[in-house]
XYZ file of C-alpha atoms in Angstrom:
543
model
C 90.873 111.818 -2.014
C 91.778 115.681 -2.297
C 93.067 117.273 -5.675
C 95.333 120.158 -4.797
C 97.931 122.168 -5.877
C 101.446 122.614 -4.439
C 104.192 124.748 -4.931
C 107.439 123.338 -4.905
C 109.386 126.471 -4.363
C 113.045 125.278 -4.314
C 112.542 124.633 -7.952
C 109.876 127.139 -8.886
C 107.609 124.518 -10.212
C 104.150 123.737 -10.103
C 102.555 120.182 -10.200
C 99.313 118.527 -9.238
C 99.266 115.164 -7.122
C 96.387 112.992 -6.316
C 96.956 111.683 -2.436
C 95.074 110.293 0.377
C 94.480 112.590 3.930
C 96.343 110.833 6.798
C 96.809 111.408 10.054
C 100.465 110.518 11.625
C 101.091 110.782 15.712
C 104.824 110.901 16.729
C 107.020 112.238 19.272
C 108.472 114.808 18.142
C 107.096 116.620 14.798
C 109.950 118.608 12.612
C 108.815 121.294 9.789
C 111.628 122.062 7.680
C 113.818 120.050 5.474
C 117.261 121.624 6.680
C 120.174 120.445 8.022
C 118.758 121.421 11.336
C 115.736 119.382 10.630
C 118.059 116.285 10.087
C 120.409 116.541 12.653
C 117.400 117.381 15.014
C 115.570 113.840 13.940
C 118.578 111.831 14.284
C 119.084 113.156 17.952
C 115.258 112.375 18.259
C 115.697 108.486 16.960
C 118.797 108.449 18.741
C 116.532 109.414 22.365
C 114.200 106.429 21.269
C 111.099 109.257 20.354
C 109.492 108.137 17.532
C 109.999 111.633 15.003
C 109.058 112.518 11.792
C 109.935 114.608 9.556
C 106.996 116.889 7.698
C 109.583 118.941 4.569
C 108.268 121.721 2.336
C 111.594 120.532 0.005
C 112.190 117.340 -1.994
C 115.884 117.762 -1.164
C 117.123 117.091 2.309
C 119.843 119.400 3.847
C 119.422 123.209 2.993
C 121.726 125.088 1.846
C 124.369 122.269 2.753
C 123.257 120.352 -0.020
C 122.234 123.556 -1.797
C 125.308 124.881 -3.106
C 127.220 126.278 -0.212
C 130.194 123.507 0.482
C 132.986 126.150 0.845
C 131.559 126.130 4.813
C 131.738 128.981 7.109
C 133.176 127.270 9.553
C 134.896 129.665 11.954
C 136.797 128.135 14.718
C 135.950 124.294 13.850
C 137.079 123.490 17.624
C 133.575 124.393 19.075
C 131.649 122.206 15.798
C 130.560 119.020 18.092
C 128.153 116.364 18.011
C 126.271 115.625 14.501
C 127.339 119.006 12.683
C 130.963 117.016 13.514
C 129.860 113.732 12.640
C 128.486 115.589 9.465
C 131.657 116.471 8.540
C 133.390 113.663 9.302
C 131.586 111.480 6.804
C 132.268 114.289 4.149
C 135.757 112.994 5.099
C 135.279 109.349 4.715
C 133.738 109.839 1.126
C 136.460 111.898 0.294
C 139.171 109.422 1.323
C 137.256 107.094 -1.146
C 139.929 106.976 -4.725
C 136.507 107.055 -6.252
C 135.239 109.931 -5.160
C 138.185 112.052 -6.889
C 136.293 111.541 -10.688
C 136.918 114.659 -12.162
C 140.423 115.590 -10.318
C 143.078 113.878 -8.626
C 142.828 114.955 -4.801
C 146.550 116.047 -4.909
C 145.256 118.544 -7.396
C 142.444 119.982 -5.279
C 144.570 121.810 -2.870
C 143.336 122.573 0.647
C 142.402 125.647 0.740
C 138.835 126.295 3.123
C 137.467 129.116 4.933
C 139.128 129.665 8.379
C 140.626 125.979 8.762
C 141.992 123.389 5.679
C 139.957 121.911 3.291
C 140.619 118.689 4.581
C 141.938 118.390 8.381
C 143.300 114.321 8.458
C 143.982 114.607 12.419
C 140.747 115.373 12.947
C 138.861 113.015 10.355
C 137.264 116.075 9.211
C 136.238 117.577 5.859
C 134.922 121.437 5.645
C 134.508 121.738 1.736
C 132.663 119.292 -0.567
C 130.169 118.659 -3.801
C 126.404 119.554 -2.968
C 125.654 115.773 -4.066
C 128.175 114.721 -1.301
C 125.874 116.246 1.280
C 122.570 115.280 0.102
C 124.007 111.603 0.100
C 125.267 111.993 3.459
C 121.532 113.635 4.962
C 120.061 110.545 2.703
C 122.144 108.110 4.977
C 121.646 109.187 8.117
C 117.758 109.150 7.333
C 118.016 105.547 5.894
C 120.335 104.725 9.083
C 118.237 105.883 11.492
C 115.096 105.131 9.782
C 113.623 108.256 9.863
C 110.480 109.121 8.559
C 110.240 112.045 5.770
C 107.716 113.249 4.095
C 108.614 115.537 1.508
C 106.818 117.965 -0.082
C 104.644 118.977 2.633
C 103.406 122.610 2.711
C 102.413 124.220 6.047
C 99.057 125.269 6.212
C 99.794 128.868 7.358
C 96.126 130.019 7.491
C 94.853 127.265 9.728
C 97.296 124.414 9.892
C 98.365 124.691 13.513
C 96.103 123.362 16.254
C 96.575 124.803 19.848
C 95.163 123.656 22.886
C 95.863 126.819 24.865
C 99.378 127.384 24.785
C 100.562 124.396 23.243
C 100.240 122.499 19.933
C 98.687 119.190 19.698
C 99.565 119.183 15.489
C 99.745 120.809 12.379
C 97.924 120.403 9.041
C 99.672 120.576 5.512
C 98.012 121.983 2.185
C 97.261 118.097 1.370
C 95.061 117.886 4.145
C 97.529 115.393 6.441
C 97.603 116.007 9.608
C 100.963 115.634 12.049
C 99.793 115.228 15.957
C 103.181 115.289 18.259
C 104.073 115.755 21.125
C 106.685 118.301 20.966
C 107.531 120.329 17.762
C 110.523 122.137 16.167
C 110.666 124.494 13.200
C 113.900 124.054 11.290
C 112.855 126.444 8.276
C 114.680 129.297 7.292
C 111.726 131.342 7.335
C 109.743 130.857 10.982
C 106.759 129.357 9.027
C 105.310 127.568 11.779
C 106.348 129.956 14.660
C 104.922 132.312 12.874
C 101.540 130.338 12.182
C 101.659 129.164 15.802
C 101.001 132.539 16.990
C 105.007 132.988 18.830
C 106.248 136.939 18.665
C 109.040 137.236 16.179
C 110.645 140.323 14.527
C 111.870 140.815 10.889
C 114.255 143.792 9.790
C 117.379 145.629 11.230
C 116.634 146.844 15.325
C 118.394 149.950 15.651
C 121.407 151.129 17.989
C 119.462 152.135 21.091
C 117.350 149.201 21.183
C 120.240 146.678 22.496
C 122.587 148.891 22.804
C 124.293 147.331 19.469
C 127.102 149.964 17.692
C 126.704 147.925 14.611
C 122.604 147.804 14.447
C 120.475 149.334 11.835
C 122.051 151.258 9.078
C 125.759 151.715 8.748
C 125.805 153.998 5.679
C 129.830 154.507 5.043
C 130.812 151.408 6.799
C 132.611 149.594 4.336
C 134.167 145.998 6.059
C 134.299 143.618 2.821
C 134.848 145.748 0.142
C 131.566 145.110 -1.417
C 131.021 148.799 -2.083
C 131.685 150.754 -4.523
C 135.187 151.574 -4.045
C 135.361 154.694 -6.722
C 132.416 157.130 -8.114
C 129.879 155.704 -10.075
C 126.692 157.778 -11.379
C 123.433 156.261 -10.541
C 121.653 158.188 -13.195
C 121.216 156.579 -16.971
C 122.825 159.711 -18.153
C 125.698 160.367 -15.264
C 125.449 162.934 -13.932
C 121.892 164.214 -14.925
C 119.369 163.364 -12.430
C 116.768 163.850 -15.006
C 117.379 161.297 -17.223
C 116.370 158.582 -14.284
C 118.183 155.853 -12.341
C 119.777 152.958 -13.402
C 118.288 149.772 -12.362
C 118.879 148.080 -9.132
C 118.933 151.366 -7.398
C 116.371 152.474 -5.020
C 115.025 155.490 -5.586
C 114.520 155.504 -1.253
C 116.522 157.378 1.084
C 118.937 154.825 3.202
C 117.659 156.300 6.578
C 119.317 157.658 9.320
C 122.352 156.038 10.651
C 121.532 153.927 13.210
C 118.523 154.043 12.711
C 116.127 150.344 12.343
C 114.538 149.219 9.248
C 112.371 146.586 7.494
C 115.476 145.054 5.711
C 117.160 142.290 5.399
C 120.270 141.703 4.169
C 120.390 139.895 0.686
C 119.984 136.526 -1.102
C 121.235 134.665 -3.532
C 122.066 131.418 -4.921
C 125.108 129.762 -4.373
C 126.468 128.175 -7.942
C 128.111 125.122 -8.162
C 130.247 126.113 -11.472
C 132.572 124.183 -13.234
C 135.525 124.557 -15.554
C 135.990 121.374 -16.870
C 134.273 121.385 -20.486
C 133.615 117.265 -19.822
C 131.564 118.228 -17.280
C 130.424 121.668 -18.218
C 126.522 122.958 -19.340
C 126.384 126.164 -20.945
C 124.816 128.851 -18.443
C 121.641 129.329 -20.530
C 119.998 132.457 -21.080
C 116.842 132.879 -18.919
C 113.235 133.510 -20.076
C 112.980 137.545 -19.597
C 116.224 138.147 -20.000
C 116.980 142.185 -19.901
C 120.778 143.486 -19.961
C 119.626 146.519 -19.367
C 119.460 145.139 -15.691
C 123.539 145.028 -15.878
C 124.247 148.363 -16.937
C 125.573 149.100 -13.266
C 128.201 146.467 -13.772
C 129.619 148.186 -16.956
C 129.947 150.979 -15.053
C 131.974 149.428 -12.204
C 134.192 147.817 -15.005
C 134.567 151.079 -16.357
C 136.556 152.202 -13.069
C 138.813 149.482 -13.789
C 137.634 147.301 -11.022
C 138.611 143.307 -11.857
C 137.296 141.175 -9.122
C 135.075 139.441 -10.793
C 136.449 135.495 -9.994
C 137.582 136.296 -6.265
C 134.904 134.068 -4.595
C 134.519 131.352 -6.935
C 136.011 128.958 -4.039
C 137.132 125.695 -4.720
C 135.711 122.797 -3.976
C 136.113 119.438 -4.770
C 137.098 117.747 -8.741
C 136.790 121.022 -10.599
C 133.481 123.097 -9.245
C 133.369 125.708 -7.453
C 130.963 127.435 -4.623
C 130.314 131.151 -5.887
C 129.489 133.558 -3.882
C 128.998 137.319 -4.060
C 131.616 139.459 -4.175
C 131.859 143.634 -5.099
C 129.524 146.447 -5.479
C 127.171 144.556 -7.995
C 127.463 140.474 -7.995
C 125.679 137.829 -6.975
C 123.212 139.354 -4.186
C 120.197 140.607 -5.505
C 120.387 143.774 -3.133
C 116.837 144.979 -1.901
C 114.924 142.399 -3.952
C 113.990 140.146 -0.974
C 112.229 142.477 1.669
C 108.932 140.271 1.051
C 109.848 137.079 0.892
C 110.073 136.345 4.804
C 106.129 137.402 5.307
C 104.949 136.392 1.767
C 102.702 133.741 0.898
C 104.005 130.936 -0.963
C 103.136 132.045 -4.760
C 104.629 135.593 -3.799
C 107.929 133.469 -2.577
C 108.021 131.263 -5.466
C 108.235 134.679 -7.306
C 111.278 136.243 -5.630
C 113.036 133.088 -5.906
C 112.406 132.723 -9.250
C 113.438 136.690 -10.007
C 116.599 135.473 -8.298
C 117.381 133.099 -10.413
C 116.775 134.932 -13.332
C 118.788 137.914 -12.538
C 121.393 135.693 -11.233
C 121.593 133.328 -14.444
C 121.257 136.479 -16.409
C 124.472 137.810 -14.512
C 126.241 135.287 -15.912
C 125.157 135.270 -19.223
C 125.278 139.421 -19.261
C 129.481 138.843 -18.649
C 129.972 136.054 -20.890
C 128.158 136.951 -23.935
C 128.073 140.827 -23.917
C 130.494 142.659 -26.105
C 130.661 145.439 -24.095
C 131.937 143.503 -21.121
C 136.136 143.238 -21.328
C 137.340 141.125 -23.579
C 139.717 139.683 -20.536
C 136.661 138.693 -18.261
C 134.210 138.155 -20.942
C 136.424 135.267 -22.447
C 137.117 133.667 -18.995
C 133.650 133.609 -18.297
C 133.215 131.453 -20.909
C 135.351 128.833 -18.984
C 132.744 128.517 -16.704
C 129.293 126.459 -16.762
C 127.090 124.539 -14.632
C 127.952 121.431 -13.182
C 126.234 118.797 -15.283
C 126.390 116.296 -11.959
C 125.204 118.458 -9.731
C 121.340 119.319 -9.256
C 120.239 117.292 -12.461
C 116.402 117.222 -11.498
C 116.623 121.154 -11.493
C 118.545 121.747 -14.785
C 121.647 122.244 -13.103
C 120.621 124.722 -10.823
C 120.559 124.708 -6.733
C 117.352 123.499 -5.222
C 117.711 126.404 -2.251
C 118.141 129.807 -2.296
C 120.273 131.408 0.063
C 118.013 132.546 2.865
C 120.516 134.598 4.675
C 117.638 135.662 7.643
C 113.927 136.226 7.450
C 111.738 135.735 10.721
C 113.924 135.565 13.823
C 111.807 134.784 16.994
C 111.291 136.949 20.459
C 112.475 134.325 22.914
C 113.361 134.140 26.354
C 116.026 135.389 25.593
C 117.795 137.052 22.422
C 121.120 136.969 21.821
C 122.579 140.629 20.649
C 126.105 141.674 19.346
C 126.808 142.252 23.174
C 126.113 138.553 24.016
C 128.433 137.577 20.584
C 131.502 139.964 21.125
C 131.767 138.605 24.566
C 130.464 141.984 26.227
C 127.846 140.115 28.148
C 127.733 136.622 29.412
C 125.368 134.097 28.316
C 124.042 131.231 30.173
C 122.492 127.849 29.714
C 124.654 127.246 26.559
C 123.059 124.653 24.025
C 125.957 125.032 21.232
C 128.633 127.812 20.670
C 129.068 129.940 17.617
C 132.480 131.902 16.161
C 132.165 133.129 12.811
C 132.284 137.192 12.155
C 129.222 139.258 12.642
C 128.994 139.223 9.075
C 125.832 140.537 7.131
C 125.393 140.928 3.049
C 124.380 144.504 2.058
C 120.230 145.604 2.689
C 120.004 148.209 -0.215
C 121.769 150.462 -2.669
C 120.894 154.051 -2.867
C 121.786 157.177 -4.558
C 124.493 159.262 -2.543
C 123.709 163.184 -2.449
C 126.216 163.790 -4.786
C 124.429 161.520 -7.349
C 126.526 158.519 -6.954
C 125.518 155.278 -6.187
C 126.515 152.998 -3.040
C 125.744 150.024 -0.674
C 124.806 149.868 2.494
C 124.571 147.499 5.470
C 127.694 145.391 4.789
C 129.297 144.804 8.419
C 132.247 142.061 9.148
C 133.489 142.236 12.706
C 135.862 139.490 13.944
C 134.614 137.571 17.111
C 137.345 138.067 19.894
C 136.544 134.675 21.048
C 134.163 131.831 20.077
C 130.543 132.560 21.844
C 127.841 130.340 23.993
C 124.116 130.240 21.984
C 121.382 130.420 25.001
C 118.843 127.724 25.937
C 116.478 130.680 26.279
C 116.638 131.825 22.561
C 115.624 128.121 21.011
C 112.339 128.663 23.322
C 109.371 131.317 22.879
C 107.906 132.651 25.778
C 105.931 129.865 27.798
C 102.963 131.803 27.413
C 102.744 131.708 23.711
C 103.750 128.157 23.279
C 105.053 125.439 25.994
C 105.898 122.851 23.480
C 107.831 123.900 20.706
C 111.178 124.793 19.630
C 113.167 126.714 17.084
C 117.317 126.273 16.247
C 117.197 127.953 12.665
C 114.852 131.417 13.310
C 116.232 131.785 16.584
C 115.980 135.094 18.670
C 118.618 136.871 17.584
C 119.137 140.882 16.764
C 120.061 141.282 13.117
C 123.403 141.902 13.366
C 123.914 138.993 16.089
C 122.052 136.645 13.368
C 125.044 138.170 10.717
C 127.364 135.169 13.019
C 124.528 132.597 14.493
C 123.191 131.915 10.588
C 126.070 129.630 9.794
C 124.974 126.240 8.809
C 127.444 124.052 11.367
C 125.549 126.332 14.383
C 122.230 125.457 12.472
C 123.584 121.198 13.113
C 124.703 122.094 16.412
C 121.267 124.030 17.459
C 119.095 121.419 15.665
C 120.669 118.204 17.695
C 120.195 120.437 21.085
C 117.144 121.107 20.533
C 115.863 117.420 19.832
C 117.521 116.874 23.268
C 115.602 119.198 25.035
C 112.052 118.056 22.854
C 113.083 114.715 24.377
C 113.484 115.568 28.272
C 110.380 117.820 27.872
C 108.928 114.680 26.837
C 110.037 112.195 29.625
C 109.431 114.827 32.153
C 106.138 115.542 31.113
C 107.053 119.553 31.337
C 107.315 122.496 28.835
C 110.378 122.801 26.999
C 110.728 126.152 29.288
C 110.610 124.319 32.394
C 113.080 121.539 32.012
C 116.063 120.826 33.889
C 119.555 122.221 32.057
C 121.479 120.677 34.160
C 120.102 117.535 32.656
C 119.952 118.888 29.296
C 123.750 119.864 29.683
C 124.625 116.715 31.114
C 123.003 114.714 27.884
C 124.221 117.877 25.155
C 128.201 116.923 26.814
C 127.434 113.328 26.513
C 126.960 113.783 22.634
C 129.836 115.664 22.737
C 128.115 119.181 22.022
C 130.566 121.863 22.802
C 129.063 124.075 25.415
């Protein structure tokens, strides 16, 4: 018996549990408890490999079931195999009459992002509840009978055992032990990669590296109109330099235009708000609560700017999925360069800053005077879901890892590889949405103003093929494992792969090829695609 501590970081708690060290020998061993991780077990069950399924998170499904249901779907045509059949059973529940509690479905609309809400030719629904998804990951682990164990924590010290270039299993911070086979790490944050000892990169590459236009920093590239649109003093006292900057400014230089960086582009939370008062909680106002911290915003309201609601998307019987949206919203610009390299504590930290200066967003414009009357009283229409995330006082379980670790594979795929500029072989899933990245920083302007920076939205001409060769490291460094979610990507290439239906689509593929590595008794590098294509088209993958 082992006392320890572990962090559960999706809900920034802490909590001791007694437990017994076991060891468990499977297949196919999954870290992560994302919807990769679950459509990537389900392909594993469904290949007759015994799997299981070692999760950091009590709740199953990411950011799916973590707030983000208004999906980013882009062209739903190349969205095949379990990311589909995901979606379909979104459908089925919402055909249910019971499922409509809070709204009649002929009031919902059908409004989604880049398709309809709710396409009835193709059995398919793109936006729903968080709870919806959970329920729906839930089922296809009860279905399948797939073994989870939640909770888990990496050992990133000395958790993963190699026997030359391959792993033979990892240990948790309980002490278990998970020996597989083959392995796949379906975090959003390359944990085990990482630990394993694979080459990854974390940051913006600049323009000469790839040969990308829309690398590194883009200062005065403007694509979303999260910027600020008119002049805006960064200094306490506009205008006087002296009298210090506001906060959320960095005091930094941007860097040179096309230049590479450490950065990432931003988190946040996606909210699951409501406006129905049956069903409404009261945002509360967080422990350390500073409105100092929203003095920027005043500022933007001040130029007459009133955007404030324009991505509080609908979604299913009165809540909403809110995103950011403007020069000073719901991404906590600059405030997450540590988290992809930080230890757990240090992560439970930033996510916990995140929420506070998120939750103190919305308090800031709904209680204080100096906010306009017009939005102040509006916001006060708006609360937490009471139904949704009720062991987490109302509040998602997952924070919005947009990118963190992205591995050096085989291969990486680049904006080149995305825009269609280059051709890409051994396809293992497709992609479509925009090169779209969240601003890295805000910085003061030599004129004194403030401003954004690394906010890019390019349209994909056509959709795009995702390479075998960036799911795999290089055989060297580690013949038997495999990652869909930190895949080798550039930065800006990432900006389109990081959409959760690719995540589905990449997580099933690569089960496939853990499987074949398996029966062929080969490294994952060294297995037959045509094989691997043969099975992906079988389970109606769209390659």
């Amino acid at each position: 018996m082992k006392y320890l501590i572990a962090l559960c970081l999706s809900c920034s708690l802490s909590f001791t549990h007694t437990i017994a060290q076991t060891t468990t020998a499977t297949d196919i061993v999954i870290y992560g408890g994302t919807s990769a991780a679950i459509t990537a077990a389900v392909q594993a069950s469904k290949m007759h490999k015994s799997v299981v399924v070692v999760s950091p998170d009590k709740h199953l499904g990411g950011l799916s079931s973590g707030g983000l249901g208004f999906t980013d779907t882009g062209n739903k045509e190349v969205i095949g195999g379990l990311a589909r059949e995901f979606y379909h059973r979104i459908y089925q529940h919402y055909q249910q009459p019971g499922a409509w509690n809070w709204q009649q479905q002929s009031a919902y609309g059908n409004k989604g992002q880049g398709t309809a809400a709710i396409d009835g030719t193709e059995r398919t629904m793109w936006i729903f509840e968080p709870h919806v998804a959970e329920k729906v990951f839930e089922d296809f682990v009860k279905e399948y009978g797939i073994k989870v164990i939640r909770n888990e924590w990496l050992d990133r010290e000395k958790g993963v055992i190699k026997k030359a270039n391959r792993i033979t299993a990892i240990k948790t911070l309980s002490g278990n032990t998970y020996e597989g086979k083959m392995f796949i790490d379906a975090t959003y944050e390359g944990d085990l990669m990482a630990a394993a000892g694979v080459s990854y990169r974390v940051g913006r590459e600049g323009v000469k590296e790839f040969g990308e236009e829309w690398a590194g920093v883009q200062t005065d590239v403007f694509h979303h109109g999260h910027h600020f649109k008119k002049p805006v003093s960064a200094y306490k006292i506009p205008g006087d330099a002296t009298s210090g900057l506001l906060p959320q400014i960095s005091a930094l230089p941007p860097g040179e235009k096309g230049s590479g960086d450490n950065k990432i582009q931003a988190y946040c939370f996606r909210l699951c708000l409501t406006d129905l008062p049956a069903n409404r909680m009261p945002v509360p106002r967080p422990a350390g609560y500073d409105s100092t911290q929203y003095a920027l915003l005043l500022r933007v309201f001040e130029t007459g700017w009133n955007e404030t609601f324009n991505k509080f998307d609908p979604i299913p019987n009165h809540k909403t999925d809110v995103n950011n949206h403007g020069p000073f919203s719901m991404d906590y610009i600059g405030m997450n360069y540590d988290y992809p390299e930080a230890t757990y504590e240090k992560r439970k930290e930033i996510i916990a800053a995140h929420q506070t200066y998120q939750q103190g967003l919305l308090y800031f414009i709904g209680t204080d005077a100096r906010v306009p009357e017009q939005i102040r009283n509006r916001m006060k229409e708006w609360g937490l879901a009471r139904d949704e995330f009720k062991d987490n006082n109302h509040w998602p379980h997952q924070l919005y890892i947009r990118e963190a670790r992205r591995l050096k594979g085989r291969e990486t795929m680049t904006e080149n590889e995305v825009l269609g500029k280059k051709p890409v072989s051994q396809s293992v899933g497709m992609g479509s949405y925009t090169l779209d990245s969240h601003n890295t920083q805000r910085y003061v302007q030599a004129d004194g103003t403030v401003q954004n920076e690394g906010d890019i939205g390019i349209e994909i001409p056509v959709p795009y093929r995702i390479s075998y060769g960036a799911i795999v490291p290089e055989k060297q460094e580690c013949n038997n494992l495999l990652v869909p979610v930190c895949l080798s990507c550039t930065h800006i290439a990432y900006g389109s792969v990081r959409m959760e239906p690719v995540f589905m689509i990449l997580g099933q593929s690569a089960a496939t090829a853990a499987a074949q590595a398996i029966d062929s008794k080969k490294a994952v590098q060294d297995i037959s695609y045509d094989k691997l294509k043969t099975q992906l088209q079988k389970d109606k993958q769209s390659l």
